[in-house]
Coordinates of C-alpha atoms in Angstrom, one line a residue:
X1 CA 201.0 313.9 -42.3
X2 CA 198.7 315.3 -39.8
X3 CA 195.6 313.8 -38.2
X4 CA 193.1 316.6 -37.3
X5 CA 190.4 315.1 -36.4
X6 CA 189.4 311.6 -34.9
X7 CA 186.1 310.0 -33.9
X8 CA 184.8 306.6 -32.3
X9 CA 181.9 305.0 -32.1
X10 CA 181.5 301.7 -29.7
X11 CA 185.1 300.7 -30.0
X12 CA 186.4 298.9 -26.9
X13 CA 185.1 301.0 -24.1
X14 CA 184.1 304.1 -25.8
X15 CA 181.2 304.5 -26.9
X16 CA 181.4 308.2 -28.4
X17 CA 184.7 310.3 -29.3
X18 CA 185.5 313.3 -31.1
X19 CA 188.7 314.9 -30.3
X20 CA 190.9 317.4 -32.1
X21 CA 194.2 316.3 -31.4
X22 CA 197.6 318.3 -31.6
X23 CA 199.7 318.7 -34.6
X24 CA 202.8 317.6 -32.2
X25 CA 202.4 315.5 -29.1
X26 CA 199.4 314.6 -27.9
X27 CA 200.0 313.1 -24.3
X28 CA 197.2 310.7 -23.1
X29 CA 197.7 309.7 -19.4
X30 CA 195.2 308.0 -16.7
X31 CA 195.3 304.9 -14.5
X32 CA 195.8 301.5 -16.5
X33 CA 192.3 299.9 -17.7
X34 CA 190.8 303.6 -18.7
X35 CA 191.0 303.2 -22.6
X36 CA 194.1 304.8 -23.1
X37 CA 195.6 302.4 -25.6
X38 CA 192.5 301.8 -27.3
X39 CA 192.6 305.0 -28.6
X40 CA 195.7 304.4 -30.0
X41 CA 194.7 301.1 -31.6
X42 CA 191.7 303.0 -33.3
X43 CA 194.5 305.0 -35.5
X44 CA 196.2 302.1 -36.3
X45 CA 193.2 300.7 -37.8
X46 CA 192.7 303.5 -40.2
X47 CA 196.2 303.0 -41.2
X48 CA 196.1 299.1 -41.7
X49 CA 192.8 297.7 -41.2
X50 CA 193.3 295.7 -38.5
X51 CA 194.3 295.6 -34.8
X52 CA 198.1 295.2 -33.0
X53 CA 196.7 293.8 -30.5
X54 CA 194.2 291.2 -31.6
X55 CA 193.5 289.1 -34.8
X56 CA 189.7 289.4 -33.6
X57 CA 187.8 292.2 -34.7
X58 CA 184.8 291.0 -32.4
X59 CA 187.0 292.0 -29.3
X60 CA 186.9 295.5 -30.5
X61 CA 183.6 296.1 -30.4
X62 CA 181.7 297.6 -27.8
X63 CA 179.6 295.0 -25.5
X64 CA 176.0 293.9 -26.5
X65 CA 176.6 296.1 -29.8
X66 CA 176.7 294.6 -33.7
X67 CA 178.6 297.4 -34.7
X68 CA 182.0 299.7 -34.4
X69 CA 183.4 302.2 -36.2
X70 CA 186.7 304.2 -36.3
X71 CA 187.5 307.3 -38.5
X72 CA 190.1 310.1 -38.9
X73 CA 190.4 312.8 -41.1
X74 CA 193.6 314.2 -42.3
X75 CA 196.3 316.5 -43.8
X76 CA 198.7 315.0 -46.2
X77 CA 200.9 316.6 -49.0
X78 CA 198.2 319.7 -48.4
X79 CA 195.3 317.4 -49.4
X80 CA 192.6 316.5 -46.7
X81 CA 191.2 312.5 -46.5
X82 CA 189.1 311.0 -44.7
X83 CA 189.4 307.5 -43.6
X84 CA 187.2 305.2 -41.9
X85 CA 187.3 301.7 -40.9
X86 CA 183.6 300.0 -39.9
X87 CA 183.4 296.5 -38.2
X88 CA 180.3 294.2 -38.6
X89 CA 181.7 291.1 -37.1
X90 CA 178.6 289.2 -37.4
X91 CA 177.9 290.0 -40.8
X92 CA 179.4 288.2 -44.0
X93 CA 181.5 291.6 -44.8
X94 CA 182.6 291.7 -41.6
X95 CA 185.1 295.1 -42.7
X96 CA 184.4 298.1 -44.3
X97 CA 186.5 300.9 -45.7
X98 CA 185.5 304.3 -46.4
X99 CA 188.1 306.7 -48.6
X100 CA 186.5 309.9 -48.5
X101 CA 183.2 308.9 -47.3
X102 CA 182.9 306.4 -50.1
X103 CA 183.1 302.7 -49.4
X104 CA 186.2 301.2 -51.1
X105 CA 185.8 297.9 -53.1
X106 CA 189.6 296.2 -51.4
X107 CA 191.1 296.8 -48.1
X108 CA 194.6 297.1 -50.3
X109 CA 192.8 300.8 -51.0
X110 CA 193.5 301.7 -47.3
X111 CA 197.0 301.3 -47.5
X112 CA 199.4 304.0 -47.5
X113 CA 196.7 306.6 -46.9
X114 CA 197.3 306.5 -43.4
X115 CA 201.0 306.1 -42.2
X116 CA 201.4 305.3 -38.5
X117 CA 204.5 303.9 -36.5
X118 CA 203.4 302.3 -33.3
X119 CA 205.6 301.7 -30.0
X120 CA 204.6 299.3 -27.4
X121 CA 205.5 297.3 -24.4
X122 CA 204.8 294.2 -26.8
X123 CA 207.3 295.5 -29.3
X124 CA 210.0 293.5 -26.7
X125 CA 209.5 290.4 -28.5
X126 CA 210.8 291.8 -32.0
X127 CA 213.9 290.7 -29.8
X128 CA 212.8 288.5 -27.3
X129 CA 210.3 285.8 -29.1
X130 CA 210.8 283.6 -32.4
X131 CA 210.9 284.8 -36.2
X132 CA 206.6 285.4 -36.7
X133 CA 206.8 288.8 -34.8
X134 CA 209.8 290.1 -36.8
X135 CA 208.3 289.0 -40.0
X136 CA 204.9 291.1 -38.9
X137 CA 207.1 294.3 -38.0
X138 CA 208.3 294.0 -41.4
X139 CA 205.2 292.9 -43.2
X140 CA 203.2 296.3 -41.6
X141 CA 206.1 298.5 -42.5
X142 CA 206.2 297.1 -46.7
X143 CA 202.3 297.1 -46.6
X144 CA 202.2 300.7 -45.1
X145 CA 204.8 301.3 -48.6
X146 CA 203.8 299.4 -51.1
X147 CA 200.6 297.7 -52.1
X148 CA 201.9 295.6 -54.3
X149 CA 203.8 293.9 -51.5
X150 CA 200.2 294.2 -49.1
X151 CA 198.5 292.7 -52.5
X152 CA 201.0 289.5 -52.8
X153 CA 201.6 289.0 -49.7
X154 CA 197.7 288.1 -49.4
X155 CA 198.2 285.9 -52.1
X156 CA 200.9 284.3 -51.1
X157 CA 199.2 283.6 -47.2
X158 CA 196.1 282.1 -49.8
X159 CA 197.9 279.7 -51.5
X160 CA 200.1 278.6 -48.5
X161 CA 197.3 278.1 -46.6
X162 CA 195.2 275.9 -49.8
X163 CA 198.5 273.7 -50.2
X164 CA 199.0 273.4 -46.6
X165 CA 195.1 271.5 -46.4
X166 CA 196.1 269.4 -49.1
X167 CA 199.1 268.2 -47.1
X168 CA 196.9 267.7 -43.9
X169 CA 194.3 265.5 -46.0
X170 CA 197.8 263.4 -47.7
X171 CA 199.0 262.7 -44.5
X172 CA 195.3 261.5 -42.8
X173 CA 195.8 258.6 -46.1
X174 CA 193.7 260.6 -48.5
X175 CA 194.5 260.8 -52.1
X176 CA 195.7 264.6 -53.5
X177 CA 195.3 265.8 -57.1
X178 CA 198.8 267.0 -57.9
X179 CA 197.6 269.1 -60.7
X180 CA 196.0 271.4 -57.8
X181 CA 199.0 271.2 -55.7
X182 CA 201.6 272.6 -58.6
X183 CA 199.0 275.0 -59.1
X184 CA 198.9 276.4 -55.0
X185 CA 202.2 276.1 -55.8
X186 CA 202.5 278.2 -58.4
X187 CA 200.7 281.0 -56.9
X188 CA 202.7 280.5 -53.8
X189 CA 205.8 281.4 -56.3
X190 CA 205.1 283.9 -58.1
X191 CA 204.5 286.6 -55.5
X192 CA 207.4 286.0 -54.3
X193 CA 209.4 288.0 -57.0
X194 CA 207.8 290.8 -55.1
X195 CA 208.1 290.2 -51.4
X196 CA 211.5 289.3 -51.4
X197 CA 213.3 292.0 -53.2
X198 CA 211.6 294.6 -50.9
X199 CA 212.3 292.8 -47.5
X200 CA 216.0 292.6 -48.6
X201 CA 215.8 296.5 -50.0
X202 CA 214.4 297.5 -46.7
X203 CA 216.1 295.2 -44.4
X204 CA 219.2 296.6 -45.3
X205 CA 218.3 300.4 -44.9
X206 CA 216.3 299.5 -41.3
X207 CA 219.4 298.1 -40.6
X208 CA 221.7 301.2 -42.0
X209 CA 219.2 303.6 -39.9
X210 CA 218.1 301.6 -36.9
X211 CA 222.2 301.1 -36.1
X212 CA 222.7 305.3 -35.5
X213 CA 218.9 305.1 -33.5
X214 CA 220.3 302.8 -31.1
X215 CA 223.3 304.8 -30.5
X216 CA 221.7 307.9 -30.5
X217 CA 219.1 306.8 -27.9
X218 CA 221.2 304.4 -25.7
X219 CA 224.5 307.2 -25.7
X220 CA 226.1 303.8 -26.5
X221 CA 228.8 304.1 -29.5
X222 CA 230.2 301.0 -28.6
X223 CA 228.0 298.7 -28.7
X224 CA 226.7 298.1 -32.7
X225 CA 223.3 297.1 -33.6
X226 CA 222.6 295.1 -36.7
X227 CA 219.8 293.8 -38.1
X228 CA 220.1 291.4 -41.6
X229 CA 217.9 289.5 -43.4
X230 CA 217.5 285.6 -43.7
X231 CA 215.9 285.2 -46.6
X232 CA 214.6 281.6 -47.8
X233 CA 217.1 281.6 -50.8
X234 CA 220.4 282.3 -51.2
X235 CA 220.2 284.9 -53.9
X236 CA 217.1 286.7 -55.9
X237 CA 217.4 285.2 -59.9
X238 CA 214.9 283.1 -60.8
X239 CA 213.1 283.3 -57.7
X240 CA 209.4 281.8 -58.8
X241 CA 211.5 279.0 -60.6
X242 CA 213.4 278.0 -57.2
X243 CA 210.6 278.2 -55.0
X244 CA 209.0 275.8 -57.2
X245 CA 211.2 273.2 -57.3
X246 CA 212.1 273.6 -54.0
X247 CA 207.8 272.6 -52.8
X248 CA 208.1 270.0 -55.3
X249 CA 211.1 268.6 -53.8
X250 CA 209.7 269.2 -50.2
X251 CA 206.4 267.5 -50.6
X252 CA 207.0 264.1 -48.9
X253 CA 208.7 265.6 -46.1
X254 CA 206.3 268.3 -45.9
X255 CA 203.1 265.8 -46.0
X256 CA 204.7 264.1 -43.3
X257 CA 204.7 267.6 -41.0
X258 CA 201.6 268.3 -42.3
X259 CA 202.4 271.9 -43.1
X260 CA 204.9 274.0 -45.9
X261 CA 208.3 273.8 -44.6
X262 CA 210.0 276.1 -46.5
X263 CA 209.1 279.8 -47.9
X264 CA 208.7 283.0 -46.7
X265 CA 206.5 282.9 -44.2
X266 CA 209.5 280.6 -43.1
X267 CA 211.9 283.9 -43.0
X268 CA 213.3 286.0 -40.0
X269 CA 215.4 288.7 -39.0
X270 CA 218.8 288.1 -37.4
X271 CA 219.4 290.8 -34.1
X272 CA 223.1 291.2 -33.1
X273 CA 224.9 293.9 -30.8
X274 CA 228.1 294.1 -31.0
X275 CA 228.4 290.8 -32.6
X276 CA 226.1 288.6 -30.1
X277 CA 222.8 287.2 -30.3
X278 CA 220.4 289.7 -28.6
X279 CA 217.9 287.2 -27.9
X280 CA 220.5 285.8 -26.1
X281 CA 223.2 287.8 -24.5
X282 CA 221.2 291.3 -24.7
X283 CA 220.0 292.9 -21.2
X284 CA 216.2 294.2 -20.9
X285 CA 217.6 297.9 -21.0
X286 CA 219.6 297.4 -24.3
X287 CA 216.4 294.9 -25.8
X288 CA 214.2 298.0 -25.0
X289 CA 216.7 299.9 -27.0
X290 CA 217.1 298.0 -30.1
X291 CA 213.2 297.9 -30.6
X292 CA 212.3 300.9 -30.0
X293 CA 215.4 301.7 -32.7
X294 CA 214.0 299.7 -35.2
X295 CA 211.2 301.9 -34.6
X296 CA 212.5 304.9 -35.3
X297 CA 214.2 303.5 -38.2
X298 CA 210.6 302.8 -39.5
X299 CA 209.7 306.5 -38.8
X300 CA 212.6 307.7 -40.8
X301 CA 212.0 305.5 -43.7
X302 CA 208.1 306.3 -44.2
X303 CA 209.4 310.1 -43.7
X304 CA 212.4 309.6 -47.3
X305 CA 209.8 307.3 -49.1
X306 CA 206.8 309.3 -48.7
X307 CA 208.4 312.7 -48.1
X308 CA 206.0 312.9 -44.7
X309 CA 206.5 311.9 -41.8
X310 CA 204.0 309.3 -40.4
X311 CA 201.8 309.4 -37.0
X312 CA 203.9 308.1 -34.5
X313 CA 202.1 305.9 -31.4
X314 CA 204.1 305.5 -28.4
X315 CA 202.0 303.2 -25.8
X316 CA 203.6 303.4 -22.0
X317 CA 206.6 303.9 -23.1
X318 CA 208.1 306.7 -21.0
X319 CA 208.4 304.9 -18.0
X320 CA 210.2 302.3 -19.3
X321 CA 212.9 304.6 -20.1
X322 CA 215.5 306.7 -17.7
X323 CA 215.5 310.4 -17.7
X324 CA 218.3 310.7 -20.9
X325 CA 216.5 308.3 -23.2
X326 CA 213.4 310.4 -22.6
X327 CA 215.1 313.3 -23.5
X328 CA 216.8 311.6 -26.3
X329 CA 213.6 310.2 -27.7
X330 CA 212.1 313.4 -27.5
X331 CA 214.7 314.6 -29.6
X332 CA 214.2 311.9 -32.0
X333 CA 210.6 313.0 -32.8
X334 CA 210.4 316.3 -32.7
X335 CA 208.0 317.6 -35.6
X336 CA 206.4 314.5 -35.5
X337 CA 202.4 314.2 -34.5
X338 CA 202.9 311.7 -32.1
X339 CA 200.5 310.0 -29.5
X340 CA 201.6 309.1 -26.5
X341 CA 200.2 307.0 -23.4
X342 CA 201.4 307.1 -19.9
X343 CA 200.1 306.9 -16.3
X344 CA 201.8 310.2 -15.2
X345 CA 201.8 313.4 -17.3
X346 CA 205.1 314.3 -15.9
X347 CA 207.0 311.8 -17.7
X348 CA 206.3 314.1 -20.5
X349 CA 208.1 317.3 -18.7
X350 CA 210.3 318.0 -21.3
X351 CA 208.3 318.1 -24.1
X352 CA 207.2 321.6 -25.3
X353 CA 204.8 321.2 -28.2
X354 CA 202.2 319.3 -26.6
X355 CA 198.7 319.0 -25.7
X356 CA 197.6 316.6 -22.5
X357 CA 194.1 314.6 -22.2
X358 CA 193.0 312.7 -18.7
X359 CA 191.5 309.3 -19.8
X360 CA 188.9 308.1 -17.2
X361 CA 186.5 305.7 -17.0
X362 CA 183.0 307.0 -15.8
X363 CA 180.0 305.1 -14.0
X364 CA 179.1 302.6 -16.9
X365 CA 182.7 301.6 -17.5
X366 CA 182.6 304.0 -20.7
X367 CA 186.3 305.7 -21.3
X368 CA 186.1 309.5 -21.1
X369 CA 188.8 312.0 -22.8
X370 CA 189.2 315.8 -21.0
X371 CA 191.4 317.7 -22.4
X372 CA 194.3 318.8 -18.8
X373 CA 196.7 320.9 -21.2
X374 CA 195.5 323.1 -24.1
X375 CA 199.1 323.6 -25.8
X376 CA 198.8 325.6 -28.7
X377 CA 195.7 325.8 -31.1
X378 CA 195.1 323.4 -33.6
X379 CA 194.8 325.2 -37.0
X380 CA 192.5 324.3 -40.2
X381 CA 190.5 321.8 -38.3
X382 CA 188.3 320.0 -40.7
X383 CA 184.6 320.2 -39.0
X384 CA 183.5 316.8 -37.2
X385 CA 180.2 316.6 -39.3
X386 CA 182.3 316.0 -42.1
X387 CA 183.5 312.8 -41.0
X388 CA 180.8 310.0 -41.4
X389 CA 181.0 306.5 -39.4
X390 CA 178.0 305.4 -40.9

């Protein structure tokens, strides 16, 4: 998968790009504040719809403007797409997406057409923070795979969050209708017969992958990374059936908290090395380590599932990292269009295949991309005119 072209329109602080990126590493370096990441939250869009950094798509769009729009076009399996992503936060379809310059009737369309792996300093609290952020790393990864999972997983959050207001209005004293509650219940069941099957499946193979990451990147046999999966039952028969009696059984208790106690947005991912606790025992150099292994792991699994690899987002990265994990992680994605962000273009010394762009910010406050390295040429570019924003 290669993006070959990519164009803004009054997202964050630009307010015009086009740029023809690289079909290896694109390396985008300028003083913190210029705009630099924001171009690398403008792919992730196209690839999920929505932001890594914020569950607002207001903050995305440009000051004093009702509009913003993201787009890329792209090479996959030998077949050029376009995809574009348009944000109307004020209006009652507040997102649009565009497949081929033709607005799609679901955002479960825009999965999967864009594959992207993203990397940044936030990633630390995959280790660091409590079970919501591992759930998301997993949850991007399956919806990225499979819309089925993207598809019940909404359900799922629709349901929990229906019988979760009926437990708030049973614990403020007023009366429920239990024939509504089985039924949230019921649809909070069912899709569960497809999220939990995958989550094991893939648990266990980012586990199997991310384990030879981390000593590949860290030089580190010794010490053993392992990821496994804590699923909220013990085994996967008669999943809908369990879960069911389980919220039945759980009601009082659950009216009492005021929210659904058990299920799997109750679920988390267990971090060990060598046996310990990382969130407990693990040092900031060997935390760095394991997420950006899982990481990788994600690369490689997009790369056997889909048979291409995915674009790869590395955000301020480099200087996190000592001279032999660069090299290492170079290593690691090599033949992989990757994006990367750093303050200094010389982190990037060892890396051949590459093209370099200066972010700046100019007079208005507006982020400006000029191109500092050529690199090779970019072949087959799809013209810009192509690629309609709306």
């Amino acid at each position: 998968m290669q993006i070959t072209s990519i164009k803004l329109r009054d997202f964050r602080n630009y307010e015009e790009l086009t740029l023809a990126p690289h079909p290896g590493v694109n390396i985008l370096f300028g003083q913190n504040g210029s705009g630099k990441t924001n171009l690398l939250e403008a792919i992730h869009y196209c690839a999920l719809g929505r932001s890594h950094r914020t569950s607002l798509d207001r903050e995305v769009v440009r000051k004093d403007r009702p509009m913003a729009a993201v787009g890329v076009q792209l090479k996959k399996n030998g077949v050029r797409t376009d995809v574009a992503v348009r944000l109307t936060p004020q209006d009652a379809r507040r997102k649009t997406v565009f497949i081929d310059n033709k607005r799609a009737p679901r955002l479960s369309d825009l999965m999967g057409r864009v594959q992207c792996v993203i990397f940044s300093p936030e990633d630390l609290m995959l280790v660091k923070e409590g079970p919501s952020i591992r759930r998301r790393f997993l949850d991007m990864m399956l919806s990225q795979l499979s819309t089925a999972y993207f598809v019940a997983l909404q359900q799922y959050q629709k349901a929990l969050d229906q019988r979760n207001a009926m437990l708030r209005s049973a614990r403020r004293g007023e009366r429920i209708d239990t024939g509504m509650l089985d039924a949230f219940e019921e649809a909070m069941a069912i899709p569960c017969e497809t999220i939990i099957p995958l989550r094991r499946r893939f648990v266990a193979l980012t586990d199997e992958i991310a384990s030879m990451k981390y000593a590949s990147v860290s030089g580190r046999e010794a010490e053993i990374f392992t990821m496994s999966y804590q699923c909220c039952l013990p085994e996967d028969d008669g999943m809908a059936q369990k879960i069911r009696k389980c919220l039945r059984e759980s009601r009082k208790e659950d009216i009492q908290r005021g929210s659904t106690g058990l299920g799997i947005h109750r679920e988390d991912i267990a971090l060990t090395l060598s046996g310990r606790e990382m969130k407990v025992f693990a040092s900031q150099g060997q935390i760095r380590t394991a997420a950006l292994s899982m990481k990788l792991a994600q690369l490689e699994i997009f790369q056997r599932e889909s048979g291409e690899s995915p674009i790869l987002l590395l955000d301020d990265v480099m200087s996190e990292l000592d001279m032999t994990r660069r090299t290492r992680l170079l290593d690691e994605i090599s033949g992989v269009q990757t994006f990367i962000t750093c303050t200094d273009e010389s982190d990037l010394e060892g890396c051949r295949e590459k093209r370099s762009y200066r972010v700046s910010l100019c007079g208005e406050g507006m982020a400006r991309v000029m191109e500092s390295t050529a690199g090779e040429s970019v072949n087959e570019n799809a013209p810009f005119d192509d690629l309609d924003l709306g």
